[in-house]
Short mmCIF file of C-alpha atoms and ligand atoms in Angstrom, two decimals:
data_model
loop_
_atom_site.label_atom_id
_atom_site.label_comp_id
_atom_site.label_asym_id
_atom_site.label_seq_id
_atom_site.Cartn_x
_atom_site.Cartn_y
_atom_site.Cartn_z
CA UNK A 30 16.31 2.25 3.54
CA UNK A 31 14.05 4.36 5.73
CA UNK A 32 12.73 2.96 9.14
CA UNK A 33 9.81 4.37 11.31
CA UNK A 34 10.74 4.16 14.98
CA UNK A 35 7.40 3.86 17.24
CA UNK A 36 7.48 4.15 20.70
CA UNK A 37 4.19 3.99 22.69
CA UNK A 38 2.73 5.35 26.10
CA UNK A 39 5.16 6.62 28.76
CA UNK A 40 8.14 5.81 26.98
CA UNK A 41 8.66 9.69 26.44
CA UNK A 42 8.89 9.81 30.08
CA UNK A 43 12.44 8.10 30.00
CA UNK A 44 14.95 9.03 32.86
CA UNK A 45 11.87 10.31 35.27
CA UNK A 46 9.53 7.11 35.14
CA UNK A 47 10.85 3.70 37.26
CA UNK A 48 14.53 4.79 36.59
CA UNK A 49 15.43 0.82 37.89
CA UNK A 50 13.69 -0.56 35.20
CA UNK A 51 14.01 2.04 32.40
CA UNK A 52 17.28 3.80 33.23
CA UNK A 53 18.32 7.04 33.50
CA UNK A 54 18.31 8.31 29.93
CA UNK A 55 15.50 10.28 28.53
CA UNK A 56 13.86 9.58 25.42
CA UNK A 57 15.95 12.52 23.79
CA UNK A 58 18.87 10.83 24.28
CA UNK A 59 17.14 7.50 23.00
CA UNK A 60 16.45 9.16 19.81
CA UNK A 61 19.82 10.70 19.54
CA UNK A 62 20.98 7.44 20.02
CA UNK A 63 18.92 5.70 17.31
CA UNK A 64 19.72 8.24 14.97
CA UNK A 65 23.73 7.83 15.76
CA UNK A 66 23.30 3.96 14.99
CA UNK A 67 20.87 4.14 12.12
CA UNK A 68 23.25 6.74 10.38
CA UNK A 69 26.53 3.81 10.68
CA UNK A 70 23.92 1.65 8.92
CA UNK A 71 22.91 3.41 6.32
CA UNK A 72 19.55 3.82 7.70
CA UNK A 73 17.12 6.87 6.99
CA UNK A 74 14.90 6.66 10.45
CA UNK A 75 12.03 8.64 11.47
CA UNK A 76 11.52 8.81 15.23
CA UNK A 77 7.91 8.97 16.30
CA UNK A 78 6.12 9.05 20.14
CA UNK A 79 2.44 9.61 20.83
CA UNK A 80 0.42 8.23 24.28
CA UNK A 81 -2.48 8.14 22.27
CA UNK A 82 -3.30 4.98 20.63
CA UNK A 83 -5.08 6.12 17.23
CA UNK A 84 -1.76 8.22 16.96
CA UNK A 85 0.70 5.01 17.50
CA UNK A 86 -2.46 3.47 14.40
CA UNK A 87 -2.03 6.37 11.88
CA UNK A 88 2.06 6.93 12.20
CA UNK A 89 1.90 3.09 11.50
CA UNK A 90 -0.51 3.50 8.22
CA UNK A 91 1.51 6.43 7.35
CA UNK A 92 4.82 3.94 7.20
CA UNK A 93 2.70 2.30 4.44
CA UNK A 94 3.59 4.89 2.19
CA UNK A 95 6.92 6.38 3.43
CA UNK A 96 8.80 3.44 5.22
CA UNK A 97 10.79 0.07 4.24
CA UNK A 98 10.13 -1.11 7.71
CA UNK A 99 9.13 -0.31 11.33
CA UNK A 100 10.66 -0.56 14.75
CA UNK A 101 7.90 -0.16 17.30
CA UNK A 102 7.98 -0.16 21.40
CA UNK A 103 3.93 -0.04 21.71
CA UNK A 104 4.64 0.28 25.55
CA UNK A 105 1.62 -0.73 27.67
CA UNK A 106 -0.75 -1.48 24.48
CA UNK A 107 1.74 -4.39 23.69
CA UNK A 108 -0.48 -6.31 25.79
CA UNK A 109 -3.74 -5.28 24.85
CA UNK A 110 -4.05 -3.10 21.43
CA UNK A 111 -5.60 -5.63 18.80
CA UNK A 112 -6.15 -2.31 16.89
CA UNK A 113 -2.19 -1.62 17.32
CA UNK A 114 -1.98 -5.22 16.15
CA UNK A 115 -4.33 -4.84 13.26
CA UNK A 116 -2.63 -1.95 12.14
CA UNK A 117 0.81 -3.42 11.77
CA UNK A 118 -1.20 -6.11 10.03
CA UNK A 119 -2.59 -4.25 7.57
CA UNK A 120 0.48 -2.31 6.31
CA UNK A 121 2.29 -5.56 5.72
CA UNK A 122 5.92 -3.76 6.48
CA UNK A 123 8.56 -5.86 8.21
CA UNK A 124 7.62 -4.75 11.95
CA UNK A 125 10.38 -5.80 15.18
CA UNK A 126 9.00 -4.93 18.34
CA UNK A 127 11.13 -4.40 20.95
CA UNK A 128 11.33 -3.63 24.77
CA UNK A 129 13.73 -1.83 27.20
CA UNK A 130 12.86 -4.38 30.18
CA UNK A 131 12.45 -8.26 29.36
CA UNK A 132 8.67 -8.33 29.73
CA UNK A 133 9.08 -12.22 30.21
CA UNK A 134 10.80 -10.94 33.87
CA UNK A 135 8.08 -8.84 35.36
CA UNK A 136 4.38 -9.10 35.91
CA UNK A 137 2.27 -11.80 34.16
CA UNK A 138 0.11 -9.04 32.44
CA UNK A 139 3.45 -8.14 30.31
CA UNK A 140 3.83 -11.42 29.28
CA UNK A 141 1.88 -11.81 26.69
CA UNK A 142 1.89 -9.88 23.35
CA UNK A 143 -0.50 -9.62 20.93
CA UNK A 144 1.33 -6.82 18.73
CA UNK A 145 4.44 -9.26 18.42
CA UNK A 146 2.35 -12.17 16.82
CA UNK A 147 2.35 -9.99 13.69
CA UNK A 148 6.10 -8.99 13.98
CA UNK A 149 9.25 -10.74 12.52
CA UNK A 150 10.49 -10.83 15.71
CA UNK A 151 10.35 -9.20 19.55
CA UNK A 152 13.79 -7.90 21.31
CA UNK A 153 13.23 -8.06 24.85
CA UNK A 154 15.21 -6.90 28.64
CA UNK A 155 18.52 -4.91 26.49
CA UNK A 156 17.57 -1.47 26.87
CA UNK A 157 18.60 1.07 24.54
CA UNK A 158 20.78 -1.44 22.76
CA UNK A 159 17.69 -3.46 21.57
CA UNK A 160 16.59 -0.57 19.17
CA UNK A 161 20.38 -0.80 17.93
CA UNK A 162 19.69 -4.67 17.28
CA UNK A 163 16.61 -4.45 15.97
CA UNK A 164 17.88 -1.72 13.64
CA UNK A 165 20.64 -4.49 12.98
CA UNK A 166 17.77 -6.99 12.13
CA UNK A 167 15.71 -4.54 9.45
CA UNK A 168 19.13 -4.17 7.67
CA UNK A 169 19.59 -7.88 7.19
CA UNK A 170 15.71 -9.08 6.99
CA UNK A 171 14.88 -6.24 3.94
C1 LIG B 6 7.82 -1.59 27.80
C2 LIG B 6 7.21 -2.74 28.61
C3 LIG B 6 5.72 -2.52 28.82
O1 LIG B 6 5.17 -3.59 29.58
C4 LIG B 6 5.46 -1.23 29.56
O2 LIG B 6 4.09 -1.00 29.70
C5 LIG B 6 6.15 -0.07 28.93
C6 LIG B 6 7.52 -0.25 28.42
C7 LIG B 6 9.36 -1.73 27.70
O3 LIG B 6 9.92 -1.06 26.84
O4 LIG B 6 9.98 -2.45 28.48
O5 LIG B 6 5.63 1.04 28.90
O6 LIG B 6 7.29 -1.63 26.50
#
């Protein structure tokens, strides 16, 4: 099975950015990581950052050719990016969305998600360990 992994704005400034809510790790060593666990799965995974939102929108058209399923971390367009939203939509792949913080625990703004109403499912507030679970979840769902 091959899985894209999206992650959105920011998130490749891991280990610098609001280390008490995002940690200490850089998004290197998240995709190292993600690579480690997809490999004990079986998993062929394709790691993929952009800030730019009609970059996020083509890598997620692109998984309609060349993916099973997607992971994606959408960062701050989680809570805004109907063409994120509409994307994921339109490729009909089984999408999880997850999040290093629990959005449900900070600012009202973050909680509400319009890319996770077309997802199977959202894993929220477990850091790098939700991108291991969620990898966990495309095994079992496919
Ligand atoms: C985030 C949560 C978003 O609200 C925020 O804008 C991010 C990261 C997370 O992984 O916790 O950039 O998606």
């Amino acid at each position: 099975m091959r899985v894209y992994v999206i992650n959105g704005p920011n998130l490749n400034f891991l280990g610098i950015r609001e280390k008490d809510v995002y940690g200490e790790n850089s998004y290197e060593a998240l995709c190292n990581y993600i690579e480690k666990e997809a490999k004990k799965l079986n998993i062929e995974v394709e790691c993929f950052q952009s800030n730019i939102e009609g970059e996020i929108i083509n890598c997620v058209q692109d998984a309609y050719q060349n993916a099973d399923a997607i992971i994606i971390n959408p960062g701050a367009y989680t809570h805004y990016s109907y063409a994120i939203m509409d994307a994921i939509k339109s490729v009909n792949l089984k999408t999880i969305e997850v999040h290093l913080s629990n959005i449900y625990k900070r600012e009202e703004f973050r909680h509400k998600s319009v890319t996770a109403t077309v997802c199977v499912g959202q894993i929220s507030g477990f850091g790098f360990l939700g991108y291991k679970l969620a990898l966990e979840a495309v095994a079992m769902i496919n």
